Coordinates of C-alpha atoms in Angstrom, one line a residue:
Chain A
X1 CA 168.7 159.4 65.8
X2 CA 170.7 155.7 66.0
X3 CA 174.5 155.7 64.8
X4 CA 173.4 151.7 64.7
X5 CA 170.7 149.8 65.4
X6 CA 171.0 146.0 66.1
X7 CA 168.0 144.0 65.4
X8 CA 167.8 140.9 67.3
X9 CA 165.8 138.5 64.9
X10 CA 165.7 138.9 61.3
X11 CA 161.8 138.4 60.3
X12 CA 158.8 140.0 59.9
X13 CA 158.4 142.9 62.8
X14 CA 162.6 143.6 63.4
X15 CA 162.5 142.9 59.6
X16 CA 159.8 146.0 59.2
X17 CA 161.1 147.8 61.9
X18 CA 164.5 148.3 59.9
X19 CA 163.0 149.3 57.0
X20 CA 160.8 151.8 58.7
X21 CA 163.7 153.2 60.6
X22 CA 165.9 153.6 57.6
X23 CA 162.9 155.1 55.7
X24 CA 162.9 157.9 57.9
X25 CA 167.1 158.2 58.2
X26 CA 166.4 157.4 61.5
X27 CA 169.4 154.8 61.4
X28 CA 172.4 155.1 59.6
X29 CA 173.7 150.9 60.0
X30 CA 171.6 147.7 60.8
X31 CA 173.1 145.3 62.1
X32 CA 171.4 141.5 62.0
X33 CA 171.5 138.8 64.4
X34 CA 169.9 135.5 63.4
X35 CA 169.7 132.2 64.3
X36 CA 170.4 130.6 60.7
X37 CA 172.8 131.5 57.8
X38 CA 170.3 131.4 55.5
X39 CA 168.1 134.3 57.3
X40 CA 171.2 136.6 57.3
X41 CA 171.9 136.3 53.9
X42 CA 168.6 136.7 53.0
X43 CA 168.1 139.7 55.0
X44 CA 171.0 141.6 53.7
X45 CA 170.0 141.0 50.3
X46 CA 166.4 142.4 51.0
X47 CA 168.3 145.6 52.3
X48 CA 166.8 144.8 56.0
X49 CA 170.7 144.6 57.6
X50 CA 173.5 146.2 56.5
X51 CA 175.4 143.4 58.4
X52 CA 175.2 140.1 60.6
X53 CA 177.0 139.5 63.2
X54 CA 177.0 136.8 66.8
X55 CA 174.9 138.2 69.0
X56 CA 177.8 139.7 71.6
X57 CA 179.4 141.7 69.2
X58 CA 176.3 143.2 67.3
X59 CA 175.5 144.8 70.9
X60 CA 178.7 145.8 71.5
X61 CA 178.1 148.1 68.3
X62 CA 174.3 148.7 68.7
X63 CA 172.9 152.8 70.5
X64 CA 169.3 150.2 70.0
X65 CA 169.1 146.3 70.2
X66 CA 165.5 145.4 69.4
X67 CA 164.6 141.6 70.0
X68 CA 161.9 140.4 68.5
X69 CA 161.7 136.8 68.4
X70 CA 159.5 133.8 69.5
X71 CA 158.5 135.0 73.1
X72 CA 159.8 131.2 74.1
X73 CA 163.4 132.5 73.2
X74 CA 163.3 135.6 74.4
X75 CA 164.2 135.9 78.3
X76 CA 167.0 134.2 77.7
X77 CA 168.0 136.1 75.0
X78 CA 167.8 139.0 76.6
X79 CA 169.3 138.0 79.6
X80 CA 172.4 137.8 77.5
X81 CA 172.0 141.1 75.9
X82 CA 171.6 143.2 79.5
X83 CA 174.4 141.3 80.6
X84 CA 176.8 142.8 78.1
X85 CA 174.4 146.3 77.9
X86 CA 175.8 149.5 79.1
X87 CA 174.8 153.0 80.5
X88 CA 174.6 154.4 77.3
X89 CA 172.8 151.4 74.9
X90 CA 169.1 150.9 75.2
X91 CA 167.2 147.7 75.0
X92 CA 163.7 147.5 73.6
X93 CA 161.4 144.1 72.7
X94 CA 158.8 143.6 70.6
X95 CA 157.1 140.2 71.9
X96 CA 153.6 139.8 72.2
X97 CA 153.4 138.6 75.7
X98 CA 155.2 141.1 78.3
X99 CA 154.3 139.5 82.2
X100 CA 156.9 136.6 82.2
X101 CA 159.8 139.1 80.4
X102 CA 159.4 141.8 82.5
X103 CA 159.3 139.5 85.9
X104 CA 162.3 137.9 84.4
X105 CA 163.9 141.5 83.8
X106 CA 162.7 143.1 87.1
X107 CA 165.9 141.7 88.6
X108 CA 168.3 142.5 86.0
X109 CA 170.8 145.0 87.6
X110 CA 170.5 147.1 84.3
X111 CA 166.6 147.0 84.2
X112 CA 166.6 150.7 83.4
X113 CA 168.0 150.3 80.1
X114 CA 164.9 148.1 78.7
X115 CA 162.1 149.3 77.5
X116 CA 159.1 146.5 77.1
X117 CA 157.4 147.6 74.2
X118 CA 154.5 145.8 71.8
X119 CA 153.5 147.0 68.5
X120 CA 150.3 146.1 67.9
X121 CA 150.8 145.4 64.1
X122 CA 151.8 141.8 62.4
X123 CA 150.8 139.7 59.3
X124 CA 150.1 136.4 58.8
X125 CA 153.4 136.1 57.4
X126 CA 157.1 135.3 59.1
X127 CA 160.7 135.5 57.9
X128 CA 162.8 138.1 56.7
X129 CA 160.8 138.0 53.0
X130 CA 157.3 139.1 55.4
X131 CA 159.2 142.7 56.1
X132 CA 157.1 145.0 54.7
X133 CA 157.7 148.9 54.0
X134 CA 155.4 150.9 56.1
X135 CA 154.6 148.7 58.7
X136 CA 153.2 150.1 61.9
X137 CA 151.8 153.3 60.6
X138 CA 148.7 154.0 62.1
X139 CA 148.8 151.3 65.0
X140 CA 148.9 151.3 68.6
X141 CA 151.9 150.8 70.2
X142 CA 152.1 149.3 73.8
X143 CA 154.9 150.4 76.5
X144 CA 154.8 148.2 79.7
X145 CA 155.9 149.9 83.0
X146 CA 157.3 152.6 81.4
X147 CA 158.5 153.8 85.2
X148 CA 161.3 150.7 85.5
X149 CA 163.0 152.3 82.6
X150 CA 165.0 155.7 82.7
X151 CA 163.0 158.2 81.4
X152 CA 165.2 159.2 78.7
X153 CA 165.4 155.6 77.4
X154 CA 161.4 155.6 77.6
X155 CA 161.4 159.2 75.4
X156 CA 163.7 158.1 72.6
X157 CA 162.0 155.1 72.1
X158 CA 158.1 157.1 72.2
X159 CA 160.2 159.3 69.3
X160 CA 160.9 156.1 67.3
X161 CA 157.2 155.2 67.3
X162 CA 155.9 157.8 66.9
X163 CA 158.1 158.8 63.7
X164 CA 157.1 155.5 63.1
X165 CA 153.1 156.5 63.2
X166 CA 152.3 154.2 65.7
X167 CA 150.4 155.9 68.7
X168 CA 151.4 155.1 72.4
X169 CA 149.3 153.4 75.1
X170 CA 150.5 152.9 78.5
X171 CA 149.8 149.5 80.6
X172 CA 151.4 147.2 83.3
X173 CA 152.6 143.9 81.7
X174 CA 149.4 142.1 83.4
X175 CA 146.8 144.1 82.2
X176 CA 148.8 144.1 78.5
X177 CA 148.1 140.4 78.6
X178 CA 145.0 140.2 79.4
X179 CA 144.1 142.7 77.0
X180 CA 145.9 140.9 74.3
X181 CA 144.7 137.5 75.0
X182 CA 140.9 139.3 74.6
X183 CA 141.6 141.2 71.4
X184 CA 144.3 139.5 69.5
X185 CA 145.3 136.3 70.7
X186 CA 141.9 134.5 70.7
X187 CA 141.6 135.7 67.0
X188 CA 144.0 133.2 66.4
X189 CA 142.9 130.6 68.1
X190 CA 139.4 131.1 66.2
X191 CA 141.1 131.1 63.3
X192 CA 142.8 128.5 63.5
X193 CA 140.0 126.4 64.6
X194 CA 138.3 127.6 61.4
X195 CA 140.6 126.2 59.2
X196 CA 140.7 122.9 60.8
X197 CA 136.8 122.8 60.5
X198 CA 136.5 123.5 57.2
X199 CA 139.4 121.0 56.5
X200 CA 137.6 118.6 58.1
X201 CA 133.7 119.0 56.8
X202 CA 135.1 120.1 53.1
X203 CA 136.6 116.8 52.2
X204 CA 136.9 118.2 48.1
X205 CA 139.5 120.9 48.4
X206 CA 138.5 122.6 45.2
X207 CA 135.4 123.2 46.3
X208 CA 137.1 125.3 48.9
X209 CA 139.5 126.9 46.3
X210 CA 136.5 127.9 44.3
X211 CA 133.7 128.6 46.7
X212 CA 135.9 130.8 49.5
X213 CA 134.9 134.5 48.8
X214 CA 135.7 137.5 50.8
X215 CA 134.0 136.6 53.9
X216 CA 136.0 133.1 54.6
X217 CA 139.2 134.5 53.7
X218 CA 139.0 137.4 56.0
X219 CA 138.0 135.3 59.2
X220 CA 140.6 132.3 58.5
X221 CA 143.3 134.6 57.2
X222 CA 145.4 134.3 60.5
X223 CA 145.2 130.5 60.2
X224 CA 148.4 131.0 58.0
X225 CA 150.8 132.0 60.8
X226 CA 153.7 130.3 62.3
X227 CA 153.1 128.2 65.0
X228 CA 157.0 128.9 66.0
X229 CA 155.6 132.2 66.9
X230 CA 152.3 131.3 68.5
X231 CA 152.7 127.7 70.4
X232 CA 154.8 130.4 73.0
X233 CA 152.6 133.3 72.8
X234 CA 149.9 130.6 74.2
X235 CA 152.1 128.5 76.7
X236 CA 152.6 132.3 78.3
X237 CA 149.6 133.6 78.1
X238 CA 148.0 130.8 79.1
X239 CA 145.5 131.8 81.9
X240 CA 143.9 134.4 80.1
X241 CA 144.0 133.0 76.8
X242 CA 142.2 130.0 78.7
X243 CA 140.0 132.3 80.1
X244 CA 138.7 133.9 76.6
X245 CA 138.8 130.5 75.0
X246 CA 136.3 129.5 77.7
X247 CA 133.6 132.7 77.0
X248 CA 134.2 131.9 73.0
X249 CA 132.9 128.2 73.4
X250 CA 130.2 129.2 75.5
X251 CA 129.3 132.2 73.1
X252 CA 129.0 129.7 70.4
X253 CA 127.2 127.2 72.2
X254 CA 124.4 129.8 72.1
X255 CA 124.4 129.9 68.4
X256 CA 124.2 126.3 68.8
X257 CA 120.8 126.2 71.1
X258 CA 119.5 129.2 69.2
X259 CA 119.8 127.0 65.7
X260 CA 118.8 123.3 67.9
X261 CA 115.5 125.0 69.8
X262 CA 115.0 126.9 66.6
X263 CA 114.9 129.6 68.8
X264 CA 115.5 132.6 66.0
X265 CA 114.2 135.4 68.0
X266 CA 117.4 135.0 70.4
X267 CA 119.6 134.6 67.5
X268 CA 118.7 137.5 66.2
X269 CA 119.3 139.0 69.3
X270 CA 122.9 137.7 69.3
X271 CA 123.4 138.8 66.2
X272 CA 122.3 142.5 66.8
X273 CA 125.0 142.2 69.9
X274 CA 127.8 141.0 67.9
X275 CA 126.9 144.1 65.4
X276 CA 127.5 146.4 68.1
X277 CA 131.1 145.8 67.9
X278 CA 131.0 148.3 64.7
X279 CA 131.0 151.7 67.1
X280 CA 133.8 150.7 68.3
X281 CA 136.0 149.3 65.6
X282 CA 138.3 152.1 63.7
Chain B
X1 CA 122.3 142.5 26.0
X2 CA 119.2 143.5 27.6
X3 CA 116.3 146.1 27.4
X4 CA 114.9 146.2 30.6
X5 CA 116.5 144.4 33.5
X6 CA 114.1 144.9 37.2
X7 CA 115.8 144.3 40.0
X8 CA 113.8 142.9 43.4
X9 CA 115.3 144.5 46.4
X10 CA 118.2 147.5 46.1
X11 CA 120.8 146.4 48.3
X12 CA 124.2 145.5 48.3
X13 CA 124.0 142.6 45.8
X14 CA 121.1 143.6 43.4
X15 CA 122.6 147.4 43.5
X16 CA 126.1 146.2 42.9
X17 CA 124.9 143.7 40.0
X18 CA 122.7 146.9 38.7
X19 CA 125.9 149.3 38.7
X20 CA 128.2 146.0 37.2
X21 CA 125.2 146.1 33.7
X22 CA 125.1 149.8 33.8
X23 CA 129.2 149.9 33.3
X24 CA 129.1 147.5 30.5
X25 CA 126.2 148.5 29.0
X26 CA 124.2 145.2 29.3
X27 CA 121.6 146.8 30.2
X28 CA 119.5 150.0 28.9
X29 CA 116.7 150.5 32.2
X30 CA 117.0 149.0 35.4
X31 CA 113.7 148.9 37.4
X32 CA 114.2 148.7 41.1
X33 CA 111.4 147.1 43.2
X34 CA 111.8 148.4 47.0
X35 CA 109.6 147.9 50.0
X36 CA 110.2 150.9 51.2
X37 CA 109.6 154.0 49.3
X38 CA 113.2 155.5 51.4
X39 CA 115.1 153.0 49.5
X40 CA 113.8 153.3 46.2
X41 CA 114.4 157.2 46.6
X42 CA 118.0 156.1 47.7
X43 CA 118.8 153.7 44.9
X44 CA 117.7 156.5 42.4
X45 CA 119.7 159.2 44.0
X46 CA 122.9 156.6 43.9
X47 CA 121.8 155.9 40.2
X48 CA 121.2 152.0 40.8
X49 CA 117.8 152.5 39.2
X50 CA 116.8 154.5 36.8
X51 CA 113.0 153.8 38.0
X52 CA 111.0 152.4 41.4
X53 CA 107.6 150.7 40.6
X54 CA 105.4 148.1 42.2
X55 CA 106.0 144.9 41.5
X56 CA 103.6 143.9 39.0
X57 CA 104.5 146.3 36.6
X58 CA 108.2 145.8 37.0
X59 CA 108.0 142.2 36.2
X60 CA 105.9 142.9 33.2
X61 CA 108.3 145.5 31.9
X62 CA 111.7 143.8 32.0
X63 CA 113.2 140.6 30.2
X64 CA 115.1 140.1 33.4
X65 CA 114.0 139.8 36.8
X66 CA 116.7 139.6 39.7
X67 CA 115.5 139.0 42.5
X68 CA 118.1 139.4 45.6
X69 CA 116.3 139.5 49.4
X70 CA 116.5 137.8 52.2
X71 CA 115.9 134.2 52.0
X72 CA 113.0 134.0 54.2
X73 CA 110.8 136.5 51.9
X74 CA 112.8 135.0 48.4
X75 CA 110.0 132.3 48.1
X76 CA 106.4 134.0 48.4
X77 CA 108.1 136.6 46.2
X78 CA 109.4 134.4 43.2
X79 CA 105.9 132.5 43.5
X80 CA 104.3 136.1 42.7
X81 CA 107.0 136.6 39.8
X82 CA 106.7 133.3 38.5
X83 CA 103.1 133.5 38.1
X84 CA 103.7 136.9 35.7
X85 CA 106.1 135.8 33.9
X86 CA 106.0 135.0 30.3
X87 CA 108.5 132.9 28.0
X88 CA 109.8 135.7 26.8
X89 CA 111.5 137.0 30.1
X90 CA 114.0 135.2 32.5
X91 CA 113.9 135.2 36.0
X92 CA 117.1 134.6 38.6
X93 CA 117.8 135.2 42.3
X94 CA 121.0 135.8 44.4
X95 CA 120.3 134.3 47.5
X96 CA 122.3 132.2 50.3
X97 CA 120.5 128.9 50.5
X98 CA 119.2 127.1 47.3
X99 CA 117.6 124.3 48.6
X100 CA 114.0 125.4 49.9
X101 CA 113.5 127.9 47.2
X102 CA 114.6 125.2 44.3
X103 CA 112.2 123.1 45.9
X104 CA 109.6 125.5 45.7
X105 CA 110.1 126.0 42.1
X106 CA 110.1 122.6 41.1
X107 CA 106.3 122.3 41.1
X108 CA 106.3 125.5 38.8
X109 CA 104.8 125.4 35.5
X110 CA 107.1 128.1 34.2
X111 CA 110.2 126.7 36.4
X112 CA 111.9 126.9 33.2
X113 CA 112.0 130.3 33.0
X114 CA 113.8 130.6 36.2
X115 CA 117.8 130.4 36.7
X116 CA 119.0 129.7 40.2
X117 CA 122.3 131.3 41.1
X118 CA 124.3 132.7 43.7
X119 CA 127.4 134.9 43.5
X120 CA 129.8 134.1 45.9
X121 CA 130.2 137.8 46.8
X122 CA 129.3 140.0 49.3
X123 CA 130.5 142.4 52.2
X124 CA 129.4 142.9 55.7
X125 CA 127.4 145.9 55.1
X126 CA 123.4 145.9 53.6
X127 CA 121.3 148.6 52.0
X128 CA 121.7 150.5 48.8
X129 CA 124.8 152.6 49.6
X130 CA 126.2 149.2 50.5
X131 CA 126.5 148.7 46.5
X132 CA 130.1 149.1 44.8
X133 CA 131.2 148.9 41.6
X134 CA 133.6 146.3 40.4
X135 CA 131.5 143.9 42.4
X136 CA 132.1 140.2 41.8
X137 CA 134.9 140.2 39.9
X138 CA 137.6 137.1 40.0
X139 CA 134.4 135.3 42.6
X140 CA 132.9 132.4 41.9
X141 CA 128.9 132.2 40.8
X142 CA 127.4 129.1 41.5
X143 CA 124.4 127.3 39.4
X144 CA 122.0 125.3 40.4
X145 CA 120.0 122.6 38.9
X146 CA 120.7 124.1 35.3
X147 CA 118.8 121.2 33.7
X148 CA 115.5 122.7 34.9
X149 CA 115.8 125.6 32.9
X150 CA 115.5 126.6 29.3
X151 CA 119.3 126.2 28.2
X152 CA 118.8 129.5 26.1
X153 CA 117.8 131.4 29.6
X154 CA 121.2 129.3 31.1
X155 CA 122.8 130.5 28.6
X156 CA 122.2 133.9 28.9
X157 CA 122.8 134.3 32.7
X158 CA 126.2 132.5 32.3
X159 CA 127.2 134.8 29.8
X160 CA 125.5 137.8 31.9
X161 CA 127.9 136.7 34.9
X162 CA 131.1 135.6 32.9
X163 CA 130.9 139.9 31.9
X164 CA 131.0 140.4 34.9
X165 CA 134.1 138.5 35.7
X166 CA 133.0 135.5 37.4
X167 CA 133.8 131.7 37.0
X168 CA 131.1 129.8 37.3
X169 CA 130.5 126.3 39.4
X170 CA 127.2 124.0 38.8
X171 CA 126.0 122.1 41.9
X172 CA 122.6 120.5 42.6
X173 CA 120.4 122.6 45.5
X174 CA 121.3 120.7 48.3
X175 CA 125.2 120.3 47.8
X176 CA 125.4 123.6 47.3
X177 CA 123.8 124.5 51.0
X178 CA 126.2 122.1 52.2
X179 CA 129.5 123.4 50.6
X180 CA 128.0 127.0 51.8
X181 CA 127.3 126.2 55.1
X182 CA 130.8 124.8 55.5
X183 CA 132.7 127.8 53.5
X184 CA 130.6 130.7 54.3
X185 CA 127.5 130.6 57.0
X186 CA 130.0 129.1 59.7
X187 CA 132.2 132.0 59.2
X188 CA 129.9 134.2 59.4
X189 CA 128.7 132.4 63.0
X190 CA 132.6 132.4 63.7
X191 CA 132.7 136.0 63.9
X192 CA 129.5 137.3 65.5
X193 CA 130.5 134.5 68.5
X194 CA 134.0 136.6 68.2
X195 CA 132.6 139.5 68.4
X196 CA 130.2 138.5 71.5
X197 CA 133.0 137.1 73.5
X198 CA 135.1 140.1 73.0
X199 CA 132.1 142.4 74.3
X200 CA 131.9 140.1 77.1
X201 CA 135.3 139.8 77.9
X202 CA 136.6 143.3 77.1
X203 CA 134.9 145.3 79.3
X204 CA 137.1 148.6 78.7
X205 CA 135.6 149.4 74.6
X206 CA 138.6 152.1 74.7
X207 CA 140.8 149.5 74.8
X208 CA 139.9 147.2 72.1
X209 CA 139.4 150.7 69.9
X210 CA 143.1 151.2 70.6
X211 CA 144.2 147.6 70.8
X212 CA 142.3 146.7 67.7
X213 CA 144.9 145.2 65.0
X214 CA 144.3 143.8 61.2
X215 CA 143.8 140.4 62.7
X216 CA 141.2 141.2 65.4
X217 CA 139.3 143.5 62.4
X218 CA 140.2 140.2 59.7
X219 CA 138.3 138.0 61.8
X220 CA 135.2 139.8 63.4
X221 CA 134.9 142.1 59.9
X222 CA 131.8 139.2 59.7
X223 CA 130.3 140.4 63.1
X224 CA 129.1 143.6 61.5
X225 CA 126.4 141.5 59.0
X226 CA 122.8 142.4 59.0
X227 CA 120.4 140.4 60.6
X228 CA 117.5 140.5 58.5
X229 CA 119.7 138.6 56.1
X230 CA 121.6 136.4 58.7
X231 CA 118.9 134.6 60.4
X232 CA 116.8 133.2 57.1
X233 CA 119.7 131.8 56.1
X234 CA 121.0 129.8 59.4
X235 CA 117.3 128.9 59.5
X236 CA 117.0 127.5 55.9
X237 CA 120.4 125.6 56.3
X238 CA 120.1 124.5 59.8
X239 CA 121.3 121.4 59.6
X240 CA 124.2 121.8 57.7
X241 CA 124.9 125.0 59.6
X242 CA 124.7 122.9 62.7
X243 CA 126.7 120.2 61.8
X244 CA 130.1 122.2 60.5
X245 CA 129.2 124.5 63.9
X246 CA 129.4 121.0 66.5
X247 CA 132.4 120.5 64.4
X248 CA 133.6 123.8 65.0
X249 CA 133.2 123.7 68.7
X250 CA 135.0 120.5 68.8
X251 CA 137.7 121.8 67.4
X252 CA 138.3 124.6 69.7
X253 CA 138.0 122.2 72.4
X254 CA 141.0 120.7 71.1
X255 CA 142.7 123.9 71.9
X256 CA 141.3 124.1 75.4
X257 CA 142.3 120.7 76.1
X258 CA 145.8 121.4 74.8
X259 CA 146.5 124.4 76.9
X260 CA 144.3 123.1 80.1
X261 CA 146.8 119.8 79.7
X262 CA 149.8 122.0 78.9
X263 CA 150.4 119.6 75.7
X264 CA 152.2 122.1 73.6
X265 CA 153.3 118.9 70.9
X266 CA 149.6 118.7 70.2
X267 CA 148.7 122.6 70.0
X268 CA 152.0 122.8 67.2
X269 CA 150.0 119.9 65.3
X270 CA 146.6 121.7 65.5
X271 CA 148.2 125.0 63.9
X272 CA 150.4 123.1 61.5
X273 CA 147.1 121.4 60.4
X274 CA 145.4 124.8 59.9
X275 CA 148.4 126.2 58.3
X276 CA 147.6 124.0 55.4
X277 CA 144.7 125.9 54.5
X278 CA 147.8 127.6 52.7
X279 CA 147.7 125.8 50.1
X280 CA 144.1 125.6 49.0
X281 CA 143.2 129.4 49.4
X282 CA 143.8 131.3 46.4

């Protein structure tokens, strides 16, 4: 499909993405472009690049750059890229957030040639040693305002998904935020806030070690990832990730009354809500 | 190891435990005691138990008596099985909260007979075909008040839960409600609040079906936990439930503050913080 890819980024999803892509002998070269030394070598000795290079001449080389970085660094990344992007190169992101990046790329002259795109997959993990073979499979795959982008842009990069085994959902860059802050960026935040309860009530740290079963390592699991990743993600997702935040507190302070009034009737009603959410998981 | 182990209740923890004796042969019969005759019929079928009898008879058959319900009917039921049991047989329960029951116990003539322990393993579903094999394995099993009982009847339960691959941790009642409440009841709150605010927020259930990542299922994988089991054991350890969830709240504020005051400096420290869980979860 690519001659060569150029991943923008060297961590866990352009990391993945690599691997995926030269699973499939979708690629035949990958090159790298990272911010540190250290990152490059590390990802051409886990096989992720074949290559690093500055960032102007890996897209001089690249049919594909793919940027996936911190969403703070990214507009101004990619300004750079469609600056130097031609007719016959595409462009395609991974970040999490898509409203300020797409407004930012609405005015590019060469706005046709990006495709906004958001796999909804990730770990807790980061850097290039978080790449992981068969990432994505199985996950949804959001394309923002697929109609900015020439249509045969949009279709190679729905090919590369979908050989990928994501499925494709369609949304404006609003509504993916919104919908993001609701289903995966508050998750965080709860998290999070887990761990930094617990570390504050559970003053003897082996308890922890040897009391946390299945159940407490599920729910603070995401309390592991990189706030170089997520202090953005919530700077630009602010409202709504405000917004969420809000309903959470207030959907815990009825826990709260519920156990204060000893008012168990409600709480079991609560409950019996929050087990509704089993239809519609997977 | 034993004749004739009866198990009170077959669900998730007393069918797993029943399945974990059968595979090691530590046991020979396993009598299931079921309030409903459905249940019974089920943990036959699923070969949890080789038998379903009433109560009485149960306890006067076996040398062991588990006894794994919710917390709120745990007590009036052990006072019936105390009152059967002879020196001869050994009784032990699984629940959430230790506290209120070891406190019923205490006044017990036979209180020496009894073992009070509670495997620190479980998953979100309830019900016979909730049991599994390998169950418990590598998860803690914590002790209480040890010097109550006979140390032949300690003796043998340690041994009974070290087979079945657990390490074991001795607490009095009281801290262990604590260390519970702060390690696995406000987890358990975390994600049914989750799940709530998603329902509220999310209007379009399609779209958190597609959206849905690992980390939204990681977090509110809790949400789906039964009731009938959930709200004896907030109400048994209410305080300390309430205390590490005030604490909770105050820590999301943090992150509400943080974003409503745009002070990103303080929302890196806040997930730094909670990044160290790191280092104390296995």
């Amino acid at each position: 499909m690519f001659n060569t890819v150029t991943i923008v980024g060297v961590g866990l999803i352009s990391g993945s993405f690599s691997l995926a892509l030269k699973e499939r002998a979708l690629v035949k070269k990958v090159i790298g472009v990272s911010r540190t030394e250290a990152s490059a070598q590390k990802a051409i000795e886990l096989g992720l690049i074949d290559e690093a290079l500055p960032l102007e001449e890996a897209v001089k080389q690249a049919d594909l750059i793919y940027v996936a970085i911190p969403v703070d660094a990214t507009i101004g990344v990619m300004q750079q890229v469609m600056d130097m992007v031609t007719d016959k190169q595409i462009v395609a992101d991974a970040g999490s957030t898509k409203h300020a990046l797409c407004a930012a790329m609405d005015v590019h002259p060469m706005r046709r040639r990006f495709v906004a795109t958001h796999p909804m997959w990730g770990t807790e993990y980061s850097g290039p040693e978080a790449a992981v073979r068969n990432a994505f499979v199985g996950r949804s795959c959001v394309i923002c305002e697929k109609e900015k982008s020439d249509a045969a842009a949009v279709a190679t990069i729905e090919e590369v998904y979908r050989q990928l085994g994501m499925h494709l959902v369609y949304m404006d860059a609003d509504s993916h935020d919104m919908h993001t802050a609701y289903i995966s960026h508050i998750s965080h935040i709860t998290s999070f806030a887990l761990a930094n309860t617990v570390l504050e009530k559970e003053k003897e740290e082996d308890t922890i070690f040897e009391l946390a079963g299945g159940g407490f390592e599920s729910t603070v699991r995401l309390a592991k990832s990189n706030p170089a990743m997520w202090v953005p993600i919530f700077k630009q997702n602010r409202e709504h990730v405000l917004d969420v935040l809000n309903e959470h507190i207030s959907q815990l302070r009825k826990f709260k009354a519920c156990l204060e009034k000893e008012n168990y009737t409600y709480l079991q009603e609560l409950i019996e809500q929050a087990n509704t959410i089993k239809r519609i998981l997977k």
